[in-house]
mmCIF file of C-alpha atoms in Angstrom:
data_model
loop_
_atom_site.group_PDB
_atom_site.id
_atom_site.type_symbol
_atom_site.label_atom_id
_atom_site.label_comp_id
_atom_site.label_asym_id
_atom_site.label_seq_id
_atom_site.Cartn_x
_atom_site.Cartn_y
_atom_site.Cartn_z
ATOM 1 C CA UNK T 1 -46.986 4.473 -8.959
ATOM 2 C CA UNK T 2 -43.852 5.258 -6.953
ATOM 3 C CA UNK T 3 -42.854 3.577 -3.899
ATOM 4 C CA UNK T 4 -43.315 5.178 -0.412
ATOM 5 C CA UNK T 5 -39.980 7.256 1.255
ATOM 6 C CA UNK T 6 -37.825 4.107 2.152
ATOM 7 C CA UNK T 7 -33.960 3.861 3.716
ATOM 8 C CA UNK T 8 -31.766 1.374 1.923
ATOM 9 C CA UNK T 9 -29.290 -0.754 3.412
ATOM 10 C CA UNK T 10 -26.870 -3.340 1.943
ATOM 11 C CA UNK T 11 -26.228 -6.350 3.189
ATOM 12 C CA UNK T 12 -22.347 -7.751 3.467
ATOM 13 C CA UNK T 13 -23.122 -11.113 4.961
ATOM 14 C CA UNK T 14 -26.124 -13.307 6.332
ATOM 15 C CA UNK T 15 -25.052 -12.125 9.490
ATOM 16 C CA UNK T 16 -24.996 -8.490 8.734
ATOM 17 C CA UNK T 17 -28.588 -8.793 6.818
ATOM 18 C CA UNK T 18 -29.476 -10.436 10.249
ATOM 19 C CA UNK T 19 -28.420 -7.966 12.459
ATOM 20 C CA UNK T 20 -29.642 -4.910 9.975
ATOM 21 C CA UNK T 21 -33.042 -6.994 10.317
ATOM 22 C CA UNK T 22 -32.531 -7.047 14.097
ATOM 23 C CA UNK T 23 -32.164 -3.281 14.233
ATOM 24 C CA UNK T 24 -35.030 -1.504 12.142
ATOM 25 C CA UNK T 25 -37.328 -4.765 13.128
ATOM 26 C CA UNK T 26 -40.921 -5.299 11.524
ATOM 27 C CA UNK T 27 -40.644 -2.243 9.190
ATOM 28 C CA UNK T 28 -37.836 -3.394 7.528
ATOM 29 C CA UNK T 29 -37.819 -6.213 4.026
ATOM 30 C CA UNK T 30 -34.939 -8.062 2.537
ATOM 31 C CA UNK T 31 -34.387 -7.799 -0.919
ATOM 32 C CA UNK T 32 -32.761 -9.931 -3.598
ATOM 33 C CA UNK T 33 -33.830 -9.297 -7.086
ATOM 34 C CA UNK T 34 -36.867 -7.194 -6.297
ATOM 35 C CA UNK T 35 -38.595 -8.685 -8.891
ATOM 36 C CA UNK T 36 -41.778 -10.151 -5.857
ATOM 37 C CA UNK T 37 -41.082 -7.148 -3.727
ATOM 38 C CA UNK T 38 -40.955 -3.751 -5.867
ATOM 39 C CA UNK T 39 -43.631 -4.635 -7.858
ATOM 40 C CA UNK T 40 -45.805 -4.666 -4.334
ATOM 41 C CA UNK T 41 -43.635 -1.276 -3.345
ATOM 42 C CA UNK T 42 -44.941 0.476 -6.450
ATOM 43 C CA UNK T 43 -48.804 -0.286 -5.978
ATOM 44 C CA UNK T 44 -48.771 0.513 -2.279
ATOM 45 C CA UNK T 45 -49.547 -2.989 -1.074
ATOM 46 C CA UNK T 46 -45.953 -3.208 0.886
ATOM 47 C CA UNK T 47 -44.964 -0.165 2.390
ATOM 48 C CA UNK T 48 -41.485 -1.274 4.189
ATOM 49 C CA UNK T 49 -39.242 1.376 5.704
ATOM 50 C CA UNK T 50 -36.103 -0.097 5.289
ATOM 51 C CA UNK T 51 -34.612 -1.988 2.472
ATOM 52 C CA UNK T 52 -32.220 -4.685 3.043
ATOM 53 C CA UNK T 53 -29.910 -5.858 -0.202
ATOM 54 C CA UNK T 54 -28.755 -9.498 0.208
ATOM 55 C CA UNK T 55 -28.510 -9.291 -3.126
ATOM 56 C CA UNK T 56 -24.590 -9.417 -2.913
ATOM 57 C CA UNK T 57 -23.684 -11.746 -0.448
ATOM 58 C CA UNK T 58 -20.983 -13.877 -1.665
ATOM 59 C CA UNK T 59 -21.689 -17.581 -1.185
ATOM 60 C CA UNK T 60 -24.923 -18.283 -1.865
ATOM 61 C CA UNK T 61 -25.740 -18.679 -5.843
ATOM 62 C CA UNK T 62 -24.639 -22.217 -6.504
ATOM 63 C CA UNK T 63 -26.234 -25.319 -7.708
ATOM 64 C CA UNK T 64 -24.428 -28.655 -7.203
ATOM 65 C CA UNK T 65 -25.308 -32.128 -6.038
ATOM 66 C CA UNK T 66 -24.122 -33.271 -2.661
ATOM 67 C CA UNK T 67 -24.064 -36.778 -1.412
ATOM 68 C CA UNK T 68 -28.228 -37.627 -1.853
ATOM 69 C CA UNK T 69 -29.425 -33.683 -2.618
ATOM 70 C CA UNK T 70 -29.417 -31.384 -5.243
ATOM 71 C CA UNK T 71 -28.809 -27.748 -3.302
ATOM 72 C CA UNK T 72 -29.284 -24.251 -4.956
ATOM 73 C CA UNK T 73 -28.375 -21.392 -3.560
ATOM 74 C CA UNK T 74 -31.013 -18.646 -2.562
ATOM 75 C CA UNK T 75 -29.172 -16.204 -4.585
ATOM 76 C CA UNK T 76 -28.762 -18.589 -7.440
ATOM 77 C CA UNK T 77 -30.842 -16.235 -10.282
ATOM 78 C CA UNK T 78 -33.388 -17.731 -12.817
ATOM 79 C CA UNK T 79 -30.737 -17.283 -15.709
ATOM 80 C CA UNK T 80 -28.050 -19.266 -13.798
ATOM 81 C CA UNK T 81 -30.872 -22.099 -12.978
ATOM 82 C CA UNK T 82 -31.753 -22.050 -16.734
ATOM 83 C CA UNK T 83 -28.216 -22.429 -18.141
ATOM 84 C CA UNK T 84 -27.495 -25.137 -15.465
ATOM 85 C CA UNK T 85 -26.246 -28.227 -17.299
ATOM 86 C CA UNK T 86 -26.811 -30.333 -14.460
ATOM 87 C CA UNK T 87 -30.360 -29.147 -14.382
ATOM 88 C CA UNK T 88 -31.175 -29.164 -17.754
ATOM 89 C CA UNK T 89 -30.024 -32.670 -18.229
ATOM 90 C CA UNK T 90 -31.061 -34.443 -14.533
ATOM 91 C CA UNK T 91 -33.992 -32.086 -13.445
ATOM 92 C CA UNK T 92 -35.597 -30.459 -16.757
ATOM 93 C CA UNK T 93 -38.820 -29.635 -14.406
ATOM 94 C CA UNK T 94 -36.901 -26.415 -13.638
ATOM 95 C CA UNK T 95 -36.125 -25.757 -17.263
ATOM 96 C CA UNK T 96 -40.122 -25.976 -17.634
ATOM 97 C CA UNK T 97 -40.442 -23.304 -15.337
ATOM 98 C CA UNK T 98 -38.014 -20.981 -15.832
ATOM 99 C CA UNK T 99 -38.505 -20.590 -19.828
ATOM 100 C CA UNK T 100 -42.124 -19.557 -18.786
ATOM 101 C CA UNK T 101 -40.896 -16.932 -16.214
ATOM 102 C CA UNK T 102 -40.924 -13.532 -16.946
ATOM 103 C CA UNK T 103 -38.555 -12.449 -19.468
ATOM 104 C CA UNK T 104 -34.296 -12.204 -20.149
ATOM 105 C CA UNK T 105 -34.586 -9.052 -17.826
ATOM 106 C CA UNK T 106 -36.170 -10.226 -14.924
ATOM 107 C CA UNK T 107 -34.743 -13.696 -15.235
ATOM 108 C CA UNK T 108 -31.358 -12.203 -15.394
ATOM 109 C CA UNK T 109 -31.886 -10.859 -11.313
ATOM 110 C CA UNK T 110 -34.718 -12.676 -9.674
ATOM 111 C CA UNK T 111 -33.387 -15.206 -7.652
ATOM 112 C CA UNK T 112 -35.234 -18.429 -6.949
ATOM 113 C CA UNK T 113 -34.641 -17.723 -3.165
ATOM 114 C CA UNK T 114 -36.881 -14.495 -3.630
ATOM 115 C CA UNK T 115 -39.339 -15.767 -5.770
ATOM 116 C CA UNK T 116 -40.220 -18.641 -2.645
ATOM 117 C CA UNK T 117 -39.524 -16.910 -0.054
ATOM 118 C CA UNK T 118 -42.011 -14.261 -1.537
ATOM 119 C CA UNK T 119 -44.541 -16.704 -0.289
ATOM 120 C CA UNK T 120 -46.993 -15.856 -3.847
ATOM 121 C CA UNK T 121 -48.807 -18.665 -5.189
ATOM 122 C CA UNK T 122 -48.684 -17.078 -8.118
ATOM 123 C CA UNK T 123 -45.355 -17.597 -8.553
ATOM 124 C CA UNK T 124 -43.485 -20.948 -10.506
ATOM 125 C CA UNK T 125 -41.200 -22.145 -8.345
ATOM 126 C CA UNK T 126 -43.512 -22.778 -5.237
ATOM 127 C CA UNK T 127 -45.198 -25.374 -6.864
ATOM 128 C CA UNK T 128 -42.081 -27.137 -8.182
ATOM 129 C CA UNK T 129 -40.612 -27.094 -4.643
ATOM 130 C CA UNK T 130 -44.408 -28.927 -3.258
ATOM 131 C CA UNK T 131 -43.644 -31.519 -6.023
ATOM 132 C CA UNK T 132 -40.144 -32.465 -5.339
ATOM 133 C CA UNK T 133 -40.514 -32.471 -1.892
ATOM 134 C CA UNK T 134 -38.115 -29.421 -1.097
ATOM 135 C CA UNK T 135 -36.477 -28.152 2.307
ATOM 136 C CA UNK T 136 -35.794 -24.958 2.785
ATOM 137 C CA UNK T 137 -32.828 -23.603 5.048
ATOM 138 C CA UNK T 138 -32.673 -20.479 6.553
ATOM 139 C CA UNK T 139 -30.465 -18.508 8.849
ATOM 140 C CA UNK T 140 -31.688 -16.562 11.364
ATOM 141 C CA UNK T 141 -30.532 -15.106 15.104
ATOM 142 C CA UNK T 142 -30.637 -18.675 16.683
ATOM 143 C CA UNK T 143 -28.687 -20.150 13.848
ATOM 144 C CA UNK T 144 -29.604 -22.556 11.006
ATOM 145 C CA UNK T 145 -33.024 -24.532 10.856
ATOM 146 C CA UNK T 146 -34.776 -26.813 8.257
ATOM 147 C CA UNK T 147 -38.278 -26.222 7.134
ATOM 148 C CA UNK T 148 -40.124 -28.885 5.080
ATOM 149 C CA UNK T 149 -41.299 -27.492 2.218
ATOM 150 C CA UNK T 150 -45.678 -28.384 3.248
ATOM 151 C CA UNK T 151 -44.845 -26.715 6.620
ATOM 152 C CA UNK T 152 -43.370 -23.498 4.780
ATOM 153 C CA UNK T 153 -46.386 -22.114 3.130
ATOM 154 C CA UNK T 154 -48.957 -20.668 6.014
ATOM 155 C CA UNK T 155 -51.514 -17.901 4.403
ATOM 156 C CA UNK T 156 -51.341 -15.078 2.023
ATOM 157 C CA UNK T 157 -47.855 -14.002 1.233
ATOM 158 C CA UNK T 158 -47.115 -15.907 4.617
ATOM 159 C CA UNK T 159 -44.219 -18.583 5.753
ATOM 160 C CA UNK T 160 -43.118 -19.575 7.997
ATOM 161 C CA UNK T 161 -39.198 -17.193 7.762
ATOM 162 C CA UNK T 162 -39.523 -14.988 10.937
ATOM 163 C CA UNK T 163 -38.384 -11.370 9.498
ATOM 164 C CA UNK T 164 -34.837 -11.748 10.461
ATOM 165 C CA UNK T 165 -34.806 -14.828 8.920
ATOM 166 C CA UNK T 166 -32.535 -15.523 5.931
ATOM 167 C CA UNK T 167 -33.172 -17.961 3.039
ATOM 168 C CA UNK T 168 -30.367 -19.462 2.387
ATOM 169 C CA UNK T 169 -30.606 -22.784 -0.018
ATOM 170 C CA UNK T 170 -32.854 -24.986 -1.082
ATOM 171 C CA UNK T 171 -33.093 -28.400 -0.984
ATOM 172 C CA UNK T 172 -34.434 -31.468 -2.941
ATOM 173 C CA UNK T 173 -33.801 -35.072 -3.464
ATOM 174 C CA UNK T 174 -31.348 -35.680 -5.530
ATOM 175 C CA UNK T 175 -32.243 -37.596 -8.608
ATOM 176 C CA UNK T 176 -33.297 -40.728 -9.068
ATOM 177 C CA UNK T 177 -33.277 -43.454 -11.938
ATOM 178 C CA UNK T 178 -36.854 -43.680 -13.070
ATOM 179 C CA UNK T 179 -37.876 -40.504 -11.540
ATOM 180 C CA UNK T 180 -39.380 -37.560 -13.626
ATOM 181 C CA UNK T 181 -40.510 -34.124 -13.346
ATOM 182 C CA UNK T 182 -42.200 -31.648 -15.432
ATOM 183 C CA UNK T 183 -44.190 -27.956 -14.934
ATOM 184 C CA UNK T 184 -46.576 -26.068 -17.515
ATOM 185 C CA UNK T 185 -48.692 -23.142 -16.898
ATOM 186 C CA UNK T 186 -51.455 -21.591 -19.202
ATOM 187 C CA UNK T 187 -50.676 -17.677 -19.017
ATOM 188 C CA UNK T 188 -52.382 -14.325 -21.009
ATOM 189 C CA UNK T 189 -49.425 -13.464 -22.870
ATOM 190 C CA UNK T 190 -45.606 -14.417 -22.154
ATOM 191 C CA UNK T 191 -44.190 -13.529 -19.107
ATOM 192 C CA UNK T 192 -47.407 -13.182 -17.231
ATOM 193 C CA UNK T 193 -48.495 -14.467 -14.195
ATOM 194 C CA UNK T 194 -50.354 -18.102 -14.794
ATOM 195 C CA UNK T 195 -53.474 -18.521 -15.368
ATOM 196 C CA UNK T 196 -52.885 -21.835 -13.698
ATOM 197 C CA UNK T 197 -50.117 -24.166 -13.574
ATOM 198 C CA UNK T 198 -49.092 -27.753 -12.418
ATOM 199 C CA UNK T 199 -46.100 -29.366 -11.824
ATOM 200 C CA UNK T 200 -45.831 -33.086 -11.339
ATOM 201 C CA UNK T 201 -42.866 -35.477 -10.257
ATOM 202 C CA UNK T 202 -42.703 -38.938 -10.272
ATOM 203 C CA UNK T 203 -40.447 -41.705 -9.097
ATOM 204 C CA UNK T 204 -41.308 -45.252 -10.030
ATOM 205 C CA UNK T 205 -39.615 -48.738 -9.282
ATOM 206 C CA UNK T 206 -38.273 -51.169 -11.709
ATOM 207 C CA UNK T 207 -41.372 -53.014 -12.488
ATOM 208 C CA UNK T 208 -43.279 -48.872 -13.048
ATOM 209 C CA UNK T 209 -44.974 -48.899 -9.796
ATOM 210 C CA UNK T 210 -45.078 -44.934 -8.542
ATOM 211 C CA UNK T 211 -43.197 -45.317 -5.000
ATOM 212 C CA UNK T 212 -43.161 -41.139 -4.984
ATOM 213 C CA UNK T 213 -45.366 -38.333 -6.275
ATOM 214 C CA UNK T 214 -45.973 -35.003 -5.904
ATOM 215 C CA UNK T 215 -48.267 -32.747 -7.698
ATOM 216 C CA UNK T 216 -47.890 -28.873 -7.219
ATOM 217 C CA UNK T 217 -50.668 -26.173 -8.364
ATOM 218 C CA UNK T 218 -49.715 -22.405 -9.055
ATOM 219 C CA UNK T 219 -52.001 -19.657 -8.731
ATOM 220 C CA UNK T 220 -55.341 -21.816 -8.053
ATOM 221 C CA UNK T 221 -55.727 -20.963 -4.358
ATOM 222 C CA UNK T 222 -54.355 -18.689 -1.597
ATOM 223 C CA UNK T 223 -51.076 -20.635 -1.286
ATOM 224 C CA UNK T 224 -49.318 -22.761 -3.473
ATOM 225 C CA UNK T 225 -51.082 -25.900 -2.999
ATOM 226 C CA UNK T 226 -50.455 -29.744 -2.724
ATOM 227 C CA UNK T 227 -52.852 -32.184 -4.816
ATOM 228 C CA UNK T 228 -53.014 -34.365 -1.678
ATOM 229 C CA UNK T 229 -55.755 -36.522 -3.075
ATOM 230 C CA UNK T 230 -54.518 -36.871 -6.434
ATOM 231 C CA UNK T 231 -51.098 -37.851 -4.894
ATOM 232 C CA UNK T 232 -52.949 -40.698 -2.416
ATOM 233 C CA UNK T 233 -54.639 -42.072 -5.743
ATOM 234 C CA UNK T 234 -51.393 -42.627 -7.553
ATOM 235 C CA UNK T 235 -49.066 -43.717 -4.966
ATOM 236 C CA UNK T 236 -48.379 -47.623 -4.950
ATOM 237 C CA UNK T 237 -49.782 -48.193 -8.259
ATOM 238 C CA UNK T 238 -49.188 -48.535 -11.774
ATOM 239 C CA UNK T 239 -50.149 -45.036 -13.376
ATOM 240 C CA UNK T 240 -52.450 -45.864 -16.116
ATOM 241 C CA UNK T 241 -54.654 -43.679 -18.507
ATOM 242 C CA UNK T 242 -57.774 -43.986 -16.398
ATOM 243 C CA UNK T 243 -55.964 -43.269 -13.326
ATOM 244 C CA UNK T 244 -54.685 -39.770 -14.840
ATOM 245 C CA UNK T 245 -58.237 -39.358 -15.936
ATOM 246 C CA UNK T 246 -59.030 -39.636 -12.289
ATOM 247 C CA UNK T 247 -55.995 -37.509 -11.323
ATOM 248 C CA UNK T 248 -57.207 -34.540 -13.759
ATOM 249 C CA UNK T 249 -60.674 -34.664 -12.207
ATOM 250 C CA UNK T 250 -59.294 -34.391 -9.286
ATOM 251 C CA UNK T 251 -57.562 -31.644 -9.357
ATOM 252 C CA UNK T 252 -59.999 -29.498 -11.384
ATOM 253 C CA UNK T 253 -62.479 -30.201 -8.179
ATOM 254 C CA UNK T 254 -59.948 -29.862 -5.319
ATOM 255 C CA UNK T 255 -58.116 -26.514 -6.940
ATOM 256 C CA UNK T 256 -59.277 -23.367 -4.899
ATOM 257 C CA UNK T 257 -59.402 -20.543 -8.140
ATOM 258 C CA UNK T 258 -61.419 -17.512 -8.208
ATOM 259 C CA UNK T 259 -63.023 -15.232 -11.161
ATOM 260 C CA UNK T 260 -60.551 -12.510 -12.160
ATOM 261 C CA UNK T 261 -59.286 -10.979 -15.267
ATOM 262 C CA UNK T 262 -57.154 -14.403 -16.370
ATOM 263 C CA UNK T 263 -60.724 -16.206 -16.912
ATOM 264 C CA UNK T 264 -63.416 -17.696 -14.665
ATOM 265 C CA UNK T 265 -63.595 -20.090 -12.179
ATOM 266 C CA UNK T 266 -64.772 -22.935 -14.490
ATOM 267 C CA UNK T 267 -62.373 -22.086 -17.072
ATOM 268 C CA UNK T 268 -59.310 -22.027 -14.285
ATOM 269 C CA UNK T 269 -60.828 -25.417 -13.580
ATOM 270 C CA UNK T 270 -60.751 -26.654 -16.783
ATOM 271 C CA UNK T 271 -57.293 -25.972 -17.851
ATOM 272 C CA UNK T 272 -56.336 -27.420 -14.245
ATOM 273 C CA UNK T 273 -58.100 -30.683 -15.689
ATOM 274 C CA UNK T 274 -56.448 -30.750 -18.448
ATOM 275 C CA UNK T 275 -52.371 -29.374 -17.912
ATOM 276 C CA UNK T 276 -52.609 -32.136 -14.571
ATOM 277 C CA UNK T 277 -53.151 -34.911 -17.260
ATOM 278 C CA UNK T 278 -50.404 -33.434 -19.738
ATOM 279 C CA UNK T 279 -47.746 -32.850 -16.940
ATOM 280 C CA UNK T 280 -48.462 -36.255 -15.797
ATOM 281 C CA UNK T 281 -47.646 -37.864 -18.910
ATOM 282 C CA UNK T 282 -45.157 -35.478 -19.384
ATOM 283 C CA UNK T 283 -42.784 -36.659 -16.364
ATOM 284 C CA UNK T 284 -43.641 -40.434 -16.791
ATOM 285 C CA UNK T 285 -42.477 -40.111 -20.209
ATOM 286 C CA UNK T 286 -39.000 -38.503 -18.395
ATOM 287 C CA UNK T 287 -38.568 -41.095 -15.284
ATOM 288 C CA UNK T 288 -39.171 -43.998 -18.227
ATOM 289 C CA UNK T 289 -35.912 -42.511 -19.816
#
């Protein structure tokens, strides 16, 4: 289908997107790569009024490490992220993720800014961001704020960015020695939307007690979702094999999937089961490095 009549407008700074935002109020949407937003545009679901291109604001595509965080910029796109050396050697969970996005095209202008900001639990990077503990910065008409990453996510397609709210960067712990991450989804064909997907990270002490984990789920439930639970179980202990048994079962029970043309319920829960237990092993096998 084609889009409903829209005006487009494009952006020369935060503070212009802001103030654009300001001006044509609720009807209007920012835009980066387009690759969340169009898609919506085409099949009537989003119907915005105005367009507002960030997509060339100078300043914000950069990934670096600063003092104790690793910060991306929002505009940073999925082929920059996946030809980061810094990420590919000190935070391969990313790596995970983006090889399993999309394709070239897509990767080449979607921005991880858009695809989290997006709010879609569908998407790969929301769950990523739940396991590393992310915070995400905006800009908006009061100036900078800080939102933890479990107090970003509020319904469907819903955060907490006001509408003339800019993301801006993202942030997460920097790196650790004997911390580990890795993602995996189980998808139809390449470059589709998963079926389900986990991402795990892991920090353990010197003796391999877990001291931090987080466990992300994509497309399993409304919003991307925490493995609270599974998380609780871990924490403070030694992971062993029975204990990512438990994990697995866990998350196959706590997971919120529905029937649809990717498979059933049971089968959604089943692969949840079973990636939770590989990803697991998958990022121990990385912090132990």
């Amino acid at each position: 289908m084609i889009p409903s009549k829209f005006i487009y407008h494009k952006a020369t700074s935060v503070k212009d997107a802001i103030a654009l935002s300001q001006t044509h109020g609720e009807e209007a949407k920012f835009m980066s790569g387009g690759h969340s937003l169009l898609p919506m545009m085409k099949l009537r679901f989003a119907t915005p009024e105005h367009i507002i291109d960030i997509s060339k604001i100078e300043g914000l595509s950069y990934i670096k490490e600063d003092k104790d965080l690793l910060k991306i910029g929002a505009l940073t796109t999925q082929t920059e992220m996946e030809h980061s050396s810094l990420l590919k050697e000190n935070y391969p969970i990313f790596t995970d993720a983006i090889k399993l996005t999309a394709d070239p095209s897509v990767r080449n202008v979607g921005t991880i800014g858009g695809n989290i900001a997006h709010g879609d639990a569908a998407n790969d990077q929301p769950a990523l961001m739940l396991a590393m503990r992310a915070t995400i910065i905006a800009e908006g008409v009061d100036g900078r704020k800080s939102i933890p990453i479990d107090e970003f996510f509020h319904g469907f397609y819903m955060t907490a960015l006001e509408p003339t709210d800019v993301l801006v960067e993202i942030q997460v712990p920097k790196r650790k020695k004997g911390s580990g991450g890795a993602y995996h989804k189980v998808e139809r064909k390449v470059g589709d939307y998963a079926t389900a997907g986990i991402a795990v990270h892991v920090e353990l002490d010197n003796n391999g007690v877990c001291q931090e984990i987080g466990i992300g789920l994509t497309n399993v439930s409304a919003v991307p979702m925490r493995l609270e639970r599974g998380e609780e179980l871990l924490k403070g202990k030694k992971i062993t094999e029975d204990l990512i048994k438990q994990v697995g079962v866990i998350a196959s029970e706590d997971c919120e999937p529905t029937s649809d043309l990717r498979g059933s319920e049971a089968y959604k829960r089943s692969i949840v089961n079973t990636i939770t237990k590989r990803m697991l092993h998958a990022a121990l096998e990385r912090a132990k490095k």
